[in-house]
CSV table of C-alpha atoms and ligand atoms in Angstrom, one decimal:
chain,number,residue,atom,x,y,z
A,1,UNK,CA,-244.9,20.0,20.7
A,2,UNK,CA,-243.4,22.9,22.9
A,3,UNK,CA,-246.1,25.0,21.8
A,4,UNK,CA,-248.6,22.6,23.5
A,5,UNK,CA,-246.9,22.8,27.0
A,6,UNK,CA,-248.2,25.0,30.1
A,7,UNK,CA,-246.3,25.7,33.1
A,8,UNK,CA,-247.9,23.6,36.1
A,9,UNK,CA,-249.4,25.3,39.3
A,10,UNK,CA,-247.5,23.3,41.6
A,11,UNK,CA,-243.7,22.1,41.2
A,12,UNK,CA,-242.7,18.7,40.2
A,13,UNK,CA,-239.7,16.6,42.1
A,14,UNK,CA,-237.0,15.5,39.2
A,15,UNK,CA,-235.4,12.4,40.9
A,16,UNK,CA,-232.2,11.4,39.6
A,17,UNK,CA,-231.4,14.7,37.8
A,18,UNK,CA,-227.8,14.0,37.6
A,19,UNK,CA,-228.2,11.1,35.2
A,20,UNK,CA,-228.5,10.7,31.2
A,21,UNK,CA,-232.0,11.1,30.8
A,22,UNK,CA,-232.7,13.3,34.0
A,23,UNK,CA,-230.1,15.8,32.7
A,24,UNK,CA,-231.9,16.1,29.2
A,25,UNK,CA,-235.1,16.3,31.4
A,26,UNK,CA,-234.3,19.2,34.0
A,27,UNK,CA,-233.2,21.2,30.4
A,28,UNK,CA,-236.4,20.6,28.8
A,29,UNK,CA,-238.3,21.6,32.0
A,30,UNK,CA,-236.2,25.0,32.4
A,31,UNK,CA,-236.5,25.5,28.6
A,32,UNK,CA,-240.4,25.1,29.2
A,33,UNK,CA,-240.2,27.4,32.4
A,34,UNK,CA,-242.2,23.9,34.1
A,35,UNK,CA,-241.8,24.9,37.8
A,36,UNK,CA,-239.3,22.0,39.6
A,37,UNK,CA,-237.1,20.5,42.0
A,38,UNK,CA,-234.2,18.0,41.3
A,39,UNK,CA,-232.5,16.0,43.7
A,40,UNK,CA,-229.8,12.8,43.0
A,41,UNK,CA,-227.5,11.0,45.3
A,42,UNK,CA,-227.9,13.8,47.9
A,43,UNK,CA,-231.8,12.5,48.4
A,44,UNK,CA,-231.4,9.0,48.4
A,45,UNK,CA,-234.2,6.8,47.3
A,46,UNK,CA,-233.3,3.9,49.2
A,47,UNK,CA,-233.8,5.6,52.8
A,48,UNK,CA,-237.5,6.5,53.0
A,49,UNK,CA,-236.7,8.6,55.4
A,50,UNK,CA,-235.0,10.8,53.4
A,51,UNK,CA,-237.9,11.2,50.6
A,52,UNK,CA,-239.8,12.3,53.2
A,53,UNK,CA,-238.4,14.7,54.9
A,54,UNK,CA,-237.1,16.2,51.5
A,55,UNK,CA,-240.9,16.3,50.7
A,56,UNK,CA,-241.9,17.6,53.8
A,57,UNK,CA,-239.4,20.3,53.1
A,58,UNK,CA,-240.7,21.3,49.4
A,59,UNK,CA,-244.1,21.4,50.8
A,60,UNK,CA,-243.7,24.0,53.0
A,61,UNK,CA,-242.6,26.1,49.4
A,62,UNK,CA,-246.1,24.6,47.6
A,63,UNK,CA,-247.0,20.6,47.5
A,64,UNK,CA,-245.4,18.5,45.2
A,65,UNK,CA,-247.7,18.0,42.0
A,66,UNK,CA,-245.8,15.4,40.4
A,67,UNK,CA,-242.5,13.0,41.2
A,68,UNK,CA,-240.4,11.9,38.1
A,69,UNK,CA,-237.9,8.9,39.1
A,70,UNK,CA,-234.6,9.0,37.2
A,71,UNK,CA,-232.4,7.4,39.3
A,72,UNK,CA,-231.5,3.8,39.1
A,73,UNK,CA,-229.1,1.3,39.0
A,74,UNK,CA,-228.2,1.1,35.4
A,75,UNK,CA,-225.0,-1.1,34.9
A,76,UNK,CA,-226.3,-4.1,33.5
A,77,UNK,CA,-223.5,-6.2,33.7
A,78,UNK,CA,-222.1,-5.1,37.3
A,79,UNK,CA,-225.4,-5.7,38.6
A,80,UNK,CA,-224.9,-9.5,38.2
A,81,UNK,CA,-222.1,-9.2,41.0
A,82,UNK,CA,-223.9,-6.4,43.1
A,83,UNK,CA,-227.5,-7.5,43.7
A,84,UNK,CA,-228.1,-5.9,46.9
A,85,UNK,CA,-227.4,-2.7,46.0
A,86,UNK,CA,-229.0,-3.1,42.3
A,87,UNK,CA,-232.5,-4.4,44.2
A,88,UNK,CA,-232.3,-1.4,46.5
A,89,UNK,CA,-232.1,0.9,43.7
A,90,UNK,CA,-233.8,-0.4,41.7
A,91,UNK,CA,-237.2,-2.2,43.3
A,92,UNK,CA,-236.9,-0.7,46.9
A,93,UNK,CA,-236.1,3.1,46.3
A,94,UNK,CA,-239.0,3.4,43.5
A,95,UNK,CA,-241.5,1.4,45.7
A,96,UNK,CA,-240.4,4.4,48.7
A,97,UNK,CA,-240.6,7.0,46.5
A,98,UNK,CA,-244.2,5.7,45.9
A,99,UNK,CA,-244.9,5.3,49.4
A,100,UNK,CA,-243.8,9.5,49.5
A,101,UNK,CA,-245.7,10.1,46.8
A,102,UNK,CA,-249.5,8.5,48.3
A,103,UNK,CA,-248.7,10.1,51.6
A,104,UNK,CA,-248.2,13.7,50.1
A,105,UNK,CA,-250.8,14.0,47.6
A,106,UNK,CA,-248.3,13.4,44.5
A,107,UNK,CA,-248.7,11.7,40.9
A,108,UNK,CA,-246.2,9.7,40.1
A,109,UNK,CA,-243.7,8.7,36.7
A,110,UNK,CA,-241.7,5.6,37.1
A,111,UNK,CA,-239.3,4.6,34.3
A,112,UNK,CA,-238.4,1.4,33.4
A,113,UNK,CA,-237.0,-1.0,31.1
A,114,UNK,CA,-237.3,-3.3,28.1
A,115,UNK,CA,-235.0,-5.8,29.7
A,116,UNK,CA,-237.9,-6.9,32.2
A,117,UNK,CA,-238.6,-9.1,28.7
A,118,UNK,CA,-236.4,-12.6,28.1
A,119,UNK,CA,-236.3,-11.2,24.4
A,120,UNK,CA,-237.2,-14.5,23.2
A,121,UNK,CA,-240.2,-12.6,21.5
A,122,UNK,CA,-243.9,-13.0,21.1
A,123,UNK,CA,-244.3,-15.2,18.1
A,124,UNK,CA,-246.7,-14.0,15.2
A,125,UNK,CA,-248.8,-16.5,14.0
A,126,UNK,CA,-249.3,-16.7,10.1
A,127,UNK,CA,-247.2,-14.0,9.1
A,128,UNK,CA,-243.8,-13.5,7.8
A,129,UNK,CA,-242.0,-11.5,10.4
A,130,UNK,CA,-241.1,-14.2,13.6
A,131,UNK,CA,-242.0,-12.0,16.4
A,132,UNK,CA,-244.4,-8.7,17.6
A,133,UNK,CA,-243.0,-6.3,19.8
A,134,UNK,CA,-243.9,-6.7,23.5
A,135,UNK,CA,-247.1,-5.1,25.1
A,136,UNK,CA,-247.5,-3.8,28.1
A,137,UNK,CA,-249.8,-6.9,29.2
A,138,UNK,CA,-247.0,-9.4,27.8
A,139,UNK,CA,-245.6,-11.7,30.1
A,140,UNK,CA,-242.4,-10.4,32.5
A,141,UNK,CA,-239.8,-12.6,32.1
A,142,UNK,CA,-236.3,-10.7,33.2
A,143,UNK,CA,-232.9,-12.8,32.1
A,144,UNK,CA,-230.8,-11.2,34.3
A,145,UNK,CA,-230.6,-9.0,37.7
A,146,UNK,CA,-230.6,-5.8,36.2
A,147,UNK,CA,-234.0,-6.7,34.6
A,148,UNK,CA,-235.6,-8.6,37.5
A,149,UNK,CA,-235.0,-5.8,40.0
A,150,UNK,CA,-236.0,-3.1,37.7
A,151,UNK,CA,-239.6,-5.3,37.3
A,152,UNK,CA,-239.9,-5.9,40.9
A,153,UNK,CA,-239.8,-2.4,41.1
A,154,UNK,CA,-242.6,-1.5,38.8
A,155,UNK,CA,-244.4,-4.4,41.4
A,156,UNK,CA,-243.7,-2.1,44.2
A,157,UNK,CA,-244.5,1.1,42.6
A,158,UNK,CA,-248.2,-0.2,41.7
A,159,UNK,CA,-248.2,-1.8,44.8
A,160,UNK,CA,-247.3,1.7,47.3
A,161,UNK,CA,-249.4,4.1,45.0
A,162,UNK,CA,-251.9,2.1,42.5
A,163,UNK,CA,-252.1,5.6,40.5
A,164,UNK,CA,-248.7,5.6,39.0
A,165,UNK,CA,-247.4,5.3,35.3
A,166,UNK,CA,-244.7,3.5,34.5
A,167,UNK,CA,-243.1,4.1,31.3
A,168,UNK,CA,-240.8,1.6,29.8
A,169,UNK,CA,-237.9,2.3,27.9
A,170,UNK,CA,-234.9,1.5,26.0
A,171,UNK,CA,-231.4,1.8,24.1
A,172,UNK,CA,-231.4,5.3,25.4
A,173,UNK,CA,-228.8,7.8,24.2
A,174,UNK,CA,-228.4,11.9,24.5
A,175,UNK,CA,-226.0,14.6,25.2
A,176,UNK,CA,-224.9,13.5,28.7
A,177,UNK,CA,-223.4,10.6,30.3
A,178,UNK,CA,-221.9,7.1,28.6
A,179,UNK,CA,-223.9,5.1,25.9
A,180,UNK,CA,-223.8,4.0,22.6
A,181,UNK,CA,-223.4,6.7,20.5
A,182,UNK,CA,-220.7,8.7,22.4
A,183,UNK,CA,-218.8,5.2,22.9
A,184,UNK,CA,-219.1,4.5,18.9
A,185,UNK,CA,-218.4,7.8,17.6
A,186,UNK,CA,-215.2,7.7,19.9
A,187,UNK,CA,-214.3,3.8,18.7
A,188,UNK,CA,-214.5,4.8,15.2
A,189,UNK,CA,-212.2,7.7,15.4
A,190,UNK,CA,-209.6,5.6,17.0
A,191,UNK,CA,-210.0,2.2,15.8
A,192,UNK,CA,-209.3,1.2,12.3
A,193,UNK,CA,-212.4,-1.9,12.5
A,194,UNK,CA,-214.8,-1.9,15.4
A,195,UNK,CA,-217.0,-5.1,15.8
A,196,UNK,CA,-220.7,-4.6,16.9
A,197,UNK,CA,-223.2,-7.0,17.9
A,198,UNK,CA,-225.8,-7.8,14.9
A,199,UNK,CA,-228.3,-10.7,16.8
A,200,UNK,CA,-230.0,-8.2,19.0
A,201,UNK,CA,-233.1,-6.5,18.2
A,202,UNK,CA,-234.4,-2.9,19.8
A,203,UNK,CA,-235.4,0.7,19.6
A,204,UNK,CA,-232.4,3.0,19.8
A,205,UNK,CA,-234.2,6.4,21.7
A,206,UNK,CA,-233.4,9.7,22.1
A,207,UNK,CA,-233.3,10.9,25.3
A,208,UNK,CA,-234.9,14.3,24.3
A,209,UNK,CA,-237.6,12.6,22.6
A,210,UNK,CA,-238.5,10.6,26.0
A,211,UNK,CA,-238.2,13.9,27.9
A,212,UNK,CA,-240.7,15.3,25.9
A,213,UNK,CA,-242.9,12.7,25.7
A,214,UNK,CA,-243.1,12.5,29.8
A,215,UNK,CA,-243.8,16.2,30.1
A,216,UNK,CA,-246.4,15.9,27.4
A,217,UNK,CA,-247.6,12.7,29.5
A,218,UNK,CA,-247.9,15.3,32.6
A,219,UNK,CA,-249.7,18.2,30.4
A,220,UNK,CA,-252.1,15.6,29.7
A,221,UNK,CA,-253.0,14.1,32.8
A,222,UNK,CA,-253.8,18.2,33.3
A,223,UNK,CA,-256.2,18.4,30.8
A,224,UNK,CA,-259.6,16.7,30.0
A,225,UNK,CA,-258.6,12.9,28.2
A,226,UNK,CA,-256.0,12.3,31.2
A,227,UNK,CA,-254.5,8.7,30.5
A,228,UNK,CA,-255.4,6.1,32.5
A,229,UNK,CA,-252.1,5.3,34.8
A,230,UNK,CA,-250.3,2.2,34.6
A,231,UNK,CA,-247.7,0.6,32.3
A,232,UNK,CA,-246.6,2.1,29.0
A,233,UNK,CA,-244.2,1.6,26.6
A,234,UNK,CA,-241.7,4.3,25.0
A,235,UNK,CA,-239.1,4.3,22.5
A,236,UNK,CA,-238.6,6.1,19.3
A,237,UNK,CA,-240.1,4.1,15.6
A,238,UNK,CA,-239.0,1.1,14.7
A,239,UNK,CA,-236.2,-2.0,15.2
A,240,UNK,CA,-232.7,-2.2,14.5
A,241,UNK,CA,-230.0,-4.6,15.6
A,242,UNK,CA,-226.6,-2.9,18.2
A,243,UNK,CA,-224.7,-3.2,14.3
A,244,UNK,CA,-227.0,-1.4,12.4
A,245,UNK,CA,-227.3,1.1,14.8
A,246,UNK,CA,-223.5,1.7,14.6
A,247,UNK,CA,-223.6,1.3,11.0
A,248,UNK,CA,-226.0,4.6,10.7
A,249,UNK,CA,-224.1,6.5,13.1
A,250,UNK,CA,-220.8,6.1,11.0
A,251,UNK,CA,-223.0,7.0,8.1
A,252,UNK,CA,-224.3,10.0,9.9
A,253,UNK,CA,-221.2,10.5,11.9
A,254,UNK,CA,-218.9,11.2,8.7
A,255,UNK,CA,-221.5,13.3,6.7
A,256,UNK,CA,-221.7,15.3,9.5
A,257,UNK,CA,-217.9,15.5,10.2
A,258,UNK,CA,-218.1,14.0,13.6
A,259,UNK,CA,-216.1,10.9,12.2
A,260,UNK,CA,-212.8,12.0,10.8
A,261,UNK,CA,-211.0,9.2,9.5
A,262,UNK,CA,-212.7,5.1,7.7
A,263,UNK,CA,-213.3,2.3,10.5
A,264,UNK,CA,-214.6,-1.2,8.9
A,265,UNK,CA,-217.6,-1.9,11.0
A,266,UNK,CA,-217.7,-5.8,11.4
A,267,UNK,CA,-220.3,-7.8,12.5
A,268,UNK,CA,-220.7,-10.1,14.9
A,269,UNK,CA,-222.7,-12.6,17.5
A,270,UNK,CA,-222.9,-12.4,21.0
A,271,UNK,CA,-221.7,-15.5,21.6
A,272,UNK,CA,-218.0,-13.8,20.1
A,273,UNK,CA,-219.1,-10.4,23.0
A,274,UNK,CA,-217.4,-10.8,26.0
A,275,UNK,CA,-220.3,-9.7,28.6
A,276,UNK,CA,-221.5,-11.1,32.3
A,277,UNK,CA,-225.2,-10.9,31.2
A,278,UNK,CA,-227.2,-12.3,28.7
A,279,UNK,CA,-229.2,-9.8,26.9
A,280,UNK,CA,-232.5,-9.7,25.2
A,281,UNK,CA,-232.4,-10.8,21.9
A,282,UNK,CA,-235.4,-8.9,20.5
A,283,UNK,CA,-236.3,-6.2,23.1
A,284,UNK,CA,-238.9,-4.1,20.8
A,285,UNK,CA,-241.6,-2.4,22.7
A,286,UNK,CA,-245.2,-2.0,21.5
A,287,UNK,CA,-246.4,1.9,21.5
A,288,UNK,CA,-249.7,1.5,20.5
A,289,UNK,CA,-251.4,2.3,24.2
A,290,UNK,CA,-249.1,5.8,24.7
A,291,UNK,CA,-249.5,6.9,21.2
A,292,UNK,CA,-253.5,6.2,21.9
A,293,UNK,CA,-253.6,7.5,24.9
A,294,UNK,CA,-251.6,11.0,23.8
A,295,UNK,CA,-253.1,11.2,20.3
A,296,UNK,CA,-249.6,11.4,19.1
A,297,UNK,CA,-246.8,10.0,16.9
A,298,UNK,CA,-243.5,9.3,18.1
A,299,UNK,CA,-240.0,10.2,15.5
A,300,UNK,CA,-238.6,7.0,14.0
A,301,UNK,CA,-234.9,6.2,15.4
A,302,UNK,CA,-233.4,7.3,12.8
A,303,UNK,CA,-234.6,10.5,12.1
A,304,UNK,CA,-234.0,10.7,15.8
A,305,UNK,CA,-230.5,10.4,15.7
A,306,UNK,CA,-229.7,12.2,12.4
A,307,UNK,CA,-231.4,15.2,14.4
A,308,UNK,CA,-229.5,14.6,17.4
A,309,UNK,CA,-225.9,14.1,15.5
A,310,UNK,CA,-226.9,17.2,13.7
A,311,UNK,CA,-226.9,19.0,16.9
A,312,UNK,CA,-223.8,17.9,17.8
A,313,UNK,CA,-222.0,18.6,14.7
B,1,NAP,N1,-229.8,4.0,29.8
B,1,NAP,C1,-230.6,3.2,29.1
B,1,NAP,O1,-230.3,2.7,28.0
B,1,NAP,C2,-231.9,2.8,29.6
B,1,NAP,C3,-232.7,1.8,28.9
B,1,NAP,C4,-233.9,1.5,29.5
B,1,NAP,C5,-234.4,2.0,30.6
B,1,NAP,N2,-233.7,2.9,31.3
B,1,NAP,C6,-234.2,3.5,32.5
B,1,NAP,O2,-234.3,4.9,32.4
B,1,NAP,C7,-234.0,5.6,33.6
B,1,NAP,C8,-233.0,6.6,33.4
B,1,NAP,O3,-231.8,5.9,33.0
B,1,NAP,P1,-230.4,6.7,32.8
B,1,NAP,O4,-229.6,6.0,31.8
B,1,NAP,O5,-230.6,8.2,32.6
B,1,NAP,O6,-229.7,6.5,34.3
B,1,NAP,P2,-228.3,7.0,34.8
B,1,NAP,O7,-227.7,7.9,33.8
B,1,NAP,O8,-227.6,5.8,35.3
B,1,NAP,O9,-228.8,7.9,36.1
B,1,NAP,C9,-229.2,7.4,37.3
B,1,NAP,C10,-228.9,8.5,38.3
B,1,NAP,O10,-229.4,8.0,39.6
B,1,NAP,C11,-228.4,8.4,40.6
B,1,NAP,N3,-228.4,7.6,41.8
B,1,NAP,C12,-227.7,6.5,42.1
B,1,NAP,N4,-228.0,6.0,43.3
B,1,NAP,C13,-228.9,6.9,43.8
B,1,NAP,C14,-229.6,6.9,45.1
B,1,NAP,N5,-229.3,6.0,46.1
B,1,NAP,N6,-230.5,7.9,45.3
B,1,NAP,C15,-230.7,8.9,44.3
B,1,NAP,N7,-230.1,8.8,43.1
B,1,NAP,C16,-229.2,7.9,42.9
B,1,NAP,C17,-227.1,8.2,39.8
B,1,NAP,O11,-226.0,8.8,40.4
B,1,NAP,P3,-224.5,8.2,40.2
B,1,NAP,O12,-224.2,8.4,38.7
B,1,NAP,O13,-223.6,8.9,41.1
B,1,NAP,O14,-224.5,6.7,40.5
B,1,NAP,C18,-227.4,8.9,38.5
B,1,NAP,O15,-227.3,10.3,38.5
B,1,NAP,C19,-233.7,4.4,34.6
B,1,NAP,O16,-234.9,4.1,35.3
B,1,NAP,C20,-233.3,3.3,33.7
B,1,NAP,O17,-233.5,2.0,34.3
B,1,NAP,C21,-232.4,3.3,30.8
């Protein structure tokens, strides 16, 4: 796809470069020679103020084309005891940084989650699989603060600056920052049995792929068949439940040499997982209006992952 991609003629605002996916993003955009500006705590989104005056600033060097938001409050499970700050992060600071983005002329990304869905699923009528993954249209239905705020924030984004896309997301994982692959690779070189939830269904996704797949998203809305902004859903290809996402990275993990040593990978139900939240159980996105709307496919998680262990190995 890097072939496809042209520098823009005005610099794009990277908010929340400092985090998992921002990080992979700010590489991809140097690697691409994109022109942009990245900011994290040191512009923060809840003060309105602040977004602003750091636009006003970055004007004066050539108007903000686009605004990327990163940032957010992402501990799922802390956010049950710290609400205030989760909703300021998470609904507030993306509905400012809409408000910044109308009053200077900007497009705007938004990212956002699967866990705005109660992962009870959409039923299927008359076929053998019990649930569809979620569309875009589907019914909100959050099951816990992290979720709620992150949809109220999609509410205020479309509410401050009507032209935004907001892409969905999920099970994310990359090179930088805590998550599921870094934490499993490191249990199963310690441990001698790691249990891993196996009654929750999603889309493991690689950072890198998501990056690429908002810059293409940009390169687009440059061209003649822009998208029409809104809601849509990301992840990589198909479902998988937290175990059998482990049980491929220890696959993976000790062909590639990464895992040095056998762990017995146990299964278990979440009822047995100690966690403050309750969690979707079936969290699988629909990605039928992005790949439409791009023309393009998107890698299946596991190729994903096999190409992203690779690189680490
Ligand atoms: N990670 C996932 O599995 C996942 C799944 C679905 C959707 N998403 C969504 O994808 C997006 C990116 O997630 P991520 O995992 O890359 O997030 P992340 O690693 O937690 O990064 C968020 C960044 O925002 C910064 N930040 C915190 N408070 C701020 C403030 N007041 N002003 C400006 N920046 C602030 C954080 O700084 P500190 O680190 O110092 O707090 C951090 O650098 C988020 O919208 C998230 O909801 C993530």
């Amino acid at each position: 796809m890097s072939e496809d991609l042209k520098p823009l003629e005005s610099p794009l605002w990277l908010i929340g470069n400092k985090g998992m996916l921002g990080t992979e993003l700010s590489q991809l955009l140097e690697k691409q020679g994109i022109p942009f500006t990245g900011t994290d705590r040191e512009v923060d989104i809840t003060s309105p103020a602040a977004l602003d005056a750091y636009a006003e600033k970055q004007n004066a060097h050539g108007r903000i084309s686009w605004i990327i938001n990163c940032a957010a409050y992402t501990a799922v499970d802390k956010a049950e005891d710290d609400v205030e700050t989760c909703r300021n992060l998470n609904a507030e600071g993306p509905g400012n940084i809409a408000r910044t983005a109308e009053k200077f002329g900007a497009r705007f990304i938004q990212l956002s989650t699967d866990y705005v869905f109660d992962g009870r699923g959409i039923p299927l009528a008359g076929e053998a699989a019990p649930f569809r993954p979620y569309r875009e249209d589907d019914e909100t239905r959050p099951i816990g603060v992290y979720g709620l705020t992150k949809r109220d924030g999609e509410r205020r984004v479309l509410e401050n600056h009507g032209e935004s896309y907001i892409i969905r997301t999920a099970w994310l994982y990359g090179e930088h920052g805590n998550n599921f692959v870094h934490t499993m690779l490191r249990l199963m070189n310690e441990r001698e049995e790691v249990k891993v939830v196996d009654d929750q269904w999603g889309s493991p996704t690689w950072a890198a792929d998501l990056s690429r797949a908002l810059v293409s998203l940009i390169m687009a809305c440059d061209g003649p068949a822009a998208p029409a902004p809104g809601l849509y859903h990301y992840t990589n290809e198909g479902a998988v439940t937290w175990f059998g996402f482990a049980r491929e990275i220890y696959r993976l993990g000790q062909s590639l040499g990464l895992i040095k040593k056998n762990c017995a990978l146990r299964p278990c139900g979440s009822a047995e997982y100690p966690a403050k939240v309750k969690r979707p159980a079936y969290s699988v996105l629909d990605k039928t209006k992005f790949k439409t709307a791009l023309g393009q496919t998107i890698p299946p998680w596991n190729e994903s992952l096999k190409r992203y262990l690779e690189s680490r190995a």
